[in-house]
C-alpha cells in the first residue's frame, strides 16, 4: 500500500519537476535554431540603406555581458561584411567577404573570467572541412558553393583584390555564407581598413516567452509597467537593453526564431501540465482501487469493530489516520524516488539533471496525502455500509 | 468454462475494480504513447514557423518557373512549398530590393507586422527599416517601377510594415502577381522554399533532384538540424515519462490484483486439496487475468484515445492521428500488466501449505 | 499388503514435532477414526496420508504407491485420482452453486459432467438444492455438498478432518449415516479425525494419538 502510494507520488512529483523545468530546458535546446536577436547599425536616413555602409563598434561586444540579463546571453557573434574580386585559376569573380570569429575568448570588463564569442556560440550547425581561419595568418575559408563553382580546394592559394590568401577550409552552413569567402574579423578589418568595426552582431539569448503584456507598446506603458517589462527576460526587453549598450545601434528580435520559440514553449508546458494532471488523477484512482481491494479483505475486521461498538466517526478516524500514515510514508519515499527519476530523465534527454527544487517536497507530501486520502473516500463509504451481523456470521 | 464465467459474472464488483485499475493504466499509457507518436507531427506544425528547411534555386541571374512550387508541394513528405521572386524595384528614382510571394502563406509565420495584412493585389508590405528612411505611413499610396523594365509601373497601397530581423526589413514585399506585373518576369520565380517533414529531408532533397534537372537544392541546416534534434529530445522525454507512468500504473494494477488473489487464497488451497496441479490453478487465474486485461485494455484505449484528442485539441488546436498499432499496444499492455500482476500473488499463494490454509482462520 | 502403510513416519515443524515415528497399517475398506487432544498430531497424520503435508522422515505407501518424495504436482494428481477430502469448514467456492462446486472437482480430475454431479448430490440427499449457493445452504447441507464433491471422482480413500466439528447433533447424525451407507454399500476406506466421542464410535477402529505417537489402537464394534 505504501509502495503504491510512493510510486504514484514519485510519478507525480517527477512530472511536476519536469513541468516546472521543461521550459528552460527546451528553451536551451531551441537555441540550436540560432540567434534570436540582431544588432545592426542604427538607420537614421535613406543613405543608411542605399548608400555607404554603417558599422558598429567592436569594443561594444563585451558590453552585452554587462546588461541586466547578461546571464541569459548564451552566444554573441559579430560579423563584418565586405566585397572583393577573387582570382583563382585565371577566373575572376566578384565575391562577398565575411569576417567572423569562430570562437574567440574575450575578457570580461572588471572580471578575470573570459567569455566566448563567435559563430560557434550562435550557429552551432556551421561546419568546416579543414580549419576555421585564424587571426594570425592570411587564412580564409570558402563557402562550399563557391568552392564547387570555382574549383578551389583546401590548401589552395586564392587571390583577393590582388592579395594572396591560403584556403584553410571549406565551410558548409546551409545559408548565404556558402557563396562567400570567410576570414577572421581582424584580418578583414586590416585588409579593408575597417579597424574596430563590425557590420552586425547576432545574439542568442534565453528569453521568457512573449505574452500579451510583452506585446504592449512600451511607449504607452506606465512607469511601473515599464519597469516590469524591462526586468522580465522578454526578447524585446533584452533587445532594448542591448540597444542601450551598443553605440548607435538598432537591436531587433529575429522574429521568426523568437516568436516560434515562445509558441513551442507555451505548447510544451501546457502539454506537460496536462500530462501531470492526467497522471496524477490516474494514480489517485489507482490507489483508490487498491484501497478498496484491501478493504474487502478487512470486512471481518470492520464488522468486528462495529460489533464491539465503534461508531461511524471512529471507523472514519481509523481509516483516515491510516491514510495519513500511508500518505506521509508514501510521500517521503515518493519524493526520494522522484529526485532520482527527474535526474535520470534530465540527464538522458538534456544532458543536465532537472533542478532539484525544495518546493517539491511539500508538493510530494501533499500529493501523497491527497492520493491516499482521496483513495480512502470510497472504501470508507463502503466500510460504513458493512453490516456487522452479516459479516461475522461468515456467509457471503 | 462455466467456472471462469461464474468467477467473473458472480464477482462483478471485484472484477470491475480490477478492470478499472487496468483501464486507468492503459488510459495513461495510450495517452502518452499517442502523444509521443503524434508530437512529431504536431510540434512539426508549430516549428513550421521557423521557415523552410529546403531551398530550391538556380544559378544567379536565372529563374525557376512558378509551377515548380505546385509540383514540389505534391511530393511526399513535403508539407508545403512556396515560391518567391526577388527583384529590384525603383521607388523615387532609387533602387530597392523587393520580394514577391503569396501573403496567405506567410501569415502567422513569425512575421511581426504593424498595420494590416494586405487583403488583395494592389496592396503591399514595407520593411520596417524603410518606414523611417522613406517617411512612409500605412495607408499611403506609392508608385513602384520594375528595375530594368520599360513599363510604367503601378501604384500600391501600403498596408503595413514588417519586422523580421532579416533582409526583408529593407525591402518592399509584394504579392507575386503584382511583382510580375511591374517587372514583366511572369511566371518566373527565384526560389522555391520547401518545408519538408523533419526527419525526411534527405528523401525530399533526393526526390527534388531526381525530378528537376538543373536546379540547386540546399538543406537549410539551421532549421533542419535544430528541428530534428528538438523533436528527438522531446520524443525521448515523452518516452521516458511513458515508462515512469507505465511502471507506476503497473504497480497500482499489481496491488489491486494482488488484493483480489489474496482473498482467494482459500480457494487456491481448496483447489490444491481436490487435486489441481499448480499449472491448472495458474491457468484458471490467467484466464481471468486475460479477461480483465482485455476489458481494461479496450476500455483504457477508448478513454485514452479521447484524452489524447482532448489534449491535442487543447495544446495544438487539432486532432492527432493514432496509428492502429497503438490499439494493439494498449491492449497487449493491459493484458500483460494484468496477467503479470496476478501471476506474482498466485505464485505466492501456491507456495502456502494448503493444509494450513484450509484449517486456519 | 495393507492398503495404507506408514513406516516410522515423522514430521517436524519449525517449533514442534507433530509426528514421532508413527507406524500404521490400514486395510482396504476399513473405517478408521483418529482421536486425541489438540496438538497430538492427528490432523498432521491425516494430511500426511492425503499428501497435503510431506514427511520429514519415514515413508507412506498408499494402494501400493510410494508417495513419499513425490512432487507437489504429482501429489495433486495422486489426490484427484484416489482421494476425497472433507474438511471441518466447508470450503465451497462462494460464487458457484452446489452443482458447480461438485463439477469443479470433476474439472480438475477429467471432465465436468453435470448429470454425474447432480447424481452425486442426490446420493447425499441434496437433490432439491442443486442450484443453491453455499450462502443459501445450512452448515449440514454445505458439508453434504463437500461429501458429494469428495465422492464424485470415485476415490478409494475418503479423508475427513473434523467433518462434523461445526455441526449440531442432528446434522452430525445425518453426515455419519451418509458415511456409513457409503462405507457399507461402496466399500470406501474412510479415515476420519475427530475429538467427539460420539463420532468416534462410528467406525471399526479407533487410534488415539498423544504427543505425536499412537498411544492406543483398538478395534470396536461397528454401530
Short mmCIF file of N, CA and C in Angstrom, two decimals, chain B residues 133-193:
data_model
loop_
_atom_site.label_atom_id
_atom_site.label_comp_id
_atom_site.label_asym_id
_atom_site.label_seq_id
_atom_site.Cartn_x
_atom_site.Cartn_y
_atom_site.Cartn_z
N UNK B 133 13.14 55.68 -43.02
CA UNK B 133 14.04 56.22 -44.04
C UNK B 133 13.26 56.89 -45.16
N UNK B 134 12.14 56.32 -45.52
CA UNK B 134 11.37 56.87 -46.65
C UNK B 134 10.17 57.66 -46.18
N UNK B 135 10.01 57.75 -44.85
CA UNK B 135 8.89 58.50 -44.27
C UNK B 135 7.55 58.02 -44.84
N UNK B 136 7.37 56.71 -44.76
CA UNK B 136 6.12 56.12 -45.27
C UNK B 136 5.14 55.92 -44.13
N UNK B 137 3.86 55.91 -44.42
CA UNK B 137 2.81 55.66 -43.43
C UNK B 137 1.90 54.57 -43.99
N UNK B 138 1.29 53.82 -43.11
CA UNK B 138 0.29 52.86 -43.57
C UNK B 138 -0.87 53.64 -44.19
N UNK B 139 -1.36 53.11 -45.28
CA UNK B 139 -2.48 53.77 -45.95
C UNK B 139 -2.04 54.69 -47.09
N UNK B 140 -0.73 54.95 -47.13
CA UNK B 140 -0.21 55.81 -48.20
C UNK B 140 -0.15 55.04 -49.52
N UNK B 141 -0.30 55.71 -50.61
CA UNK B 141 -0.17 55.06 -51.92
C UNK B 141 1.17 55.43 -52.51
N UNK B 142 1.92 54.42 -52.98
CA UNK B 142 3.22 54.73 -53.56
C UNK B 142 3.34 54.07 -54.92
N UNK B 143 4.22 54.61 -55.73
CA UNK B 143 4.40 54.06 -57.07
C UNK B 143 5.73 53.32 -57.16
N UNK B 144 5.68 52.08 -57.64
CA UNK B 144 6.89 51.28 -57.82
C UNK B 144 7.03 50.91 -59.29
N UNK B 145 8.28 50.93 -59.76
CA UNK B 145 8.56 50.56 -61.14
C UNK B 145 9.58 49.43 -61.12
N UNK B 146 9.35 48.47 -61.99
CA UNK B 146 10.32 47.37 -62.07
C UNK B 146 11.64 47.88 -62.63
N UNK B 147 12.75 47.50 -61.96
CA UNK B 147 14.06 47.96 -62.44
C UNK B 147 14.42 47.24 -63.73
N UNK B 148 14.86 48.00 -64.70
CA UNK B 148 15.24 47.40 -65.97
C UNK B 148 14.05 47.01 -66.82
N UNK B 149 12.86 47.49 -66.42
CA UNK B 149 11.67 47.17 -67.21
C UNK B 149 11.11 48.49 -67.73
N UNK B 150 10.72 48.50 -68.96
CA UNK B 150 10.31 49.76 -69.57
C UNK B 150 8.89 50.15 -69.17
N UNK B 151 8.18 49.26 -68.46
CA UNK B 151 6.77 49.52 -68.13
C UNK B 151 6.59 50.76 -67.27
N UNK B 152 5.37 51.18 -67.17
CA UNK B 152 5.08 52.43 -66.46
C UNK B 152 5.04 52.24 -64.94
N UNK B 153 5.07 51.01 -64.45
CA UNK B 153 4.97 50.81 -63.01
C UNK B 153 3.53 50.85 -62.55
N UNK B 154 3.35 50.83 -61.23
CA UNK B 154 2.00 50.70 -60.72
C UNK B 154 1.92 51.37 -59.35
N UNK B 155 0.73 51.81 -58.99
CA UNK B 155 0.56 52.39 -57.66
C UNK B 155 0.08 51.33 -56.68
N UNK B 156 0.64 51.34 -55.48
CA UNK B 156 0.24 50.35 -54.47
C UNK B 156 -0.13 51.05 -53.17
N UNK B 157 -1.00 50.39 -52.42
CA UNK B 157 -1.38 50.88 -51.10
C UNK B 157 -0.48 50.21 -50.06
N UNK B 158 0.15 51.03 -49.21
CA UNK B 158 0.98 50.45 -48.13
C UNK B 158 0.05 49.97 -47.03
N UNK B 159 -0.03 48.62 -46.88
CA UNK B 159 -0.96 48.07 -45.88
C UNK B 159 -0.32 48.05 -44.49
N UNK B 160 0.98 47.78 -44.43
CA UNK B 160 1.61 47.70 -43.12
C UNK B 160 3.11 47.55 -43.27
N UNK B 161 3.76 47.47 -42.11
CA UNK B 161 5.22 47.34 -42.10
C UNK B 161 5.61 46.05 -41.39
N UNK B 162 6.63 45.39 -41.92
CA UNK B 162 7.04 44.13 -41.29
C UNK B 162 8.41 44.24 -40.69
N UNK B 163 8.57 43.55 -39.57
CA UNK B 163 9.88 43.46 -38.93
C UNK B 163 10.21 41.99 -38.79
N UNK B 164 11.31 41.59 -39.44
CA UNK B 164 11.69 40.18 -39.41
C UNK B 164 13.03 39.99 -38.75
N UNK B 165 13.82 41.03 -38.73
CA UNK B 165 15.20 40.87 -38.30
C UNK B 165 16.03 40.26 -39.42
N UNK B 166 15.54 40.31 -40.63
CA UNK B 166 16.27 39.76 -41.76
C UNK B 166 16.31 40.77 -42.91
N UNK B 167 16.64 40.27 -44.11
CA UNK B 167 16.76 41.16 -45.26
C UNK B 167 15.44 41.82 -45.63
N UNK B 168 14.34 41.14 -45.28
CA UNK B 168 13.03 41.68 -45.64
C UNK B 168 12.80 43.05 -45.03
N UNK B 169 13.53 43.37 -43.95
CA UNK B 169 13.33 44.65 -43.29
C UNK B 169 13.75 45.82 -44.18
N UNK B 170 14.53 45.53 -45.22
CA UNK B 170 14.97 46.59 -46.13
C UNK B 170 14.28 46.53 -47.47
N UNK B 171 13.19 45.77 -47.57
CA UNK B 171 12.62 45.51 -48.90
C UNK B 171 11.14 45.85 -48.96
N UNK B 172 10.66 45.94 -50.19
CA UNK B 172 9.21 46.01 -50.43
C UNK B 172 8.71 44.58 -50.64
N UNK B 173 7.59 44.30 -50.01
CA UNK B 173 7.06 42.94 -50.16
C UNK B 173 5.73 43.00 -50.90
N UNK B 174 5.70 42.39 -52.07
CA UNK B 174 4.53 42.46 -52.94
C UNK B 174 3.95 41.07 -53.13
N UNK B 175 2.73 41.01 -53.59
CA UNK B 175 2.23 39.71 -54.00
C UNK B 175 2.92 39.34 -55.30
N UNK B 176 3.05 38.05 -55.53
CA UNK B 176 3.78 37.58 -56.71
C UNK B 176 3.22 38.17 -58.01
N UNK B 177 1.89 38.14 -58.23
CA UNK B 177 1.37 38.72 -59.48
C UNK B 177 1.69 40.20 -59.62
N UNK B 178 1.67 40.93 -58.50
CA UNK B 178 1.99 42.35 -58.58
C UNK B 178 3.42 42.57 -59.02
N UNK B 179 4.33 41.77 -58.42
CA UNK B 179 5.74 41.94 -58.77
C UNK B 179 5.97 41.54 -60.22
N UNK B 180 5.25 40.47 -60.65
CA UNK B 180 5.35 40.10 -62.07
C UNK B 180 4.89 41.24 -62.96
N UNK B 181 3.80 41.88 -62.57
CA UNK B 181 3.21 42.88 -63.46
C UNK B 181 4.12 44.08 -63.63
N UNK B 182 4.89 44.45 -62.58
CA UNK B 182 5.77 45.61 -62.80
C UNK B 182 7.15 45.23 -63.31
N UNK B 183 7.53 43.95 -63.16
CA UNK B 183 8.85 43.58 -63.66
C UNK B 183 8.77 42.84 -64.98
N UNK B 184 7.59 42.37 -65.32
CA UNK B 184 7.45 41.60 -66.56
C UNK B 184 8.12 40.24 -66.49
N UNK B 185 8.29 39.72 -65.28
CA UNK B 185 9.02 38.45 -65.14
C UNK B 185 8.10 37.22 -65.09
N UNK B 186 6.78 37.41 -65.18
CA UNK B 186 5.86 36.27 -65.07
C UNK B 186 6.23 35.20 -66.09
N UNK B 187 6.14 33.92 -65.78
CA UNK B 187 5.83 33.32 -64.47
C UNK B 187 7.08 32.86 -63.74
N UNK B 188 8.09 33.72 -63.71
CA UNK B 188 9.36 33.27 -63.14
C UNK B 188 9.42 33.51 -61.63
N UNK B 189 10.15 32.63 -60.95
CA UNK B 189 10.40 32.82 -59.53
C UNK B 189 11.88 32.56 -59.27
N UNK B 190 12.40 33.13 -58.20
CA UNK B 190 13.83 32.97 -57.90
C UNK B 190 14.11 31.70 -57.13
N UNK B 191 13.20 31.36 -56.25
CA UNK B 191 13.46 30.21 -55.40
C UNK B 191 12.15 29.61 -54.94
N UNK B 192 12.18 28.32 -54.66
CA UNK B 192 11.03 27.68 -54.02
C UNK B 192 11.49 27.28 -52.63
N UNK B 193 10.76 27.78 -51.63
CA UNK B 193 11.09 27.45 -50.25
C UNK B 193 10.24 26.25 -49.85
#
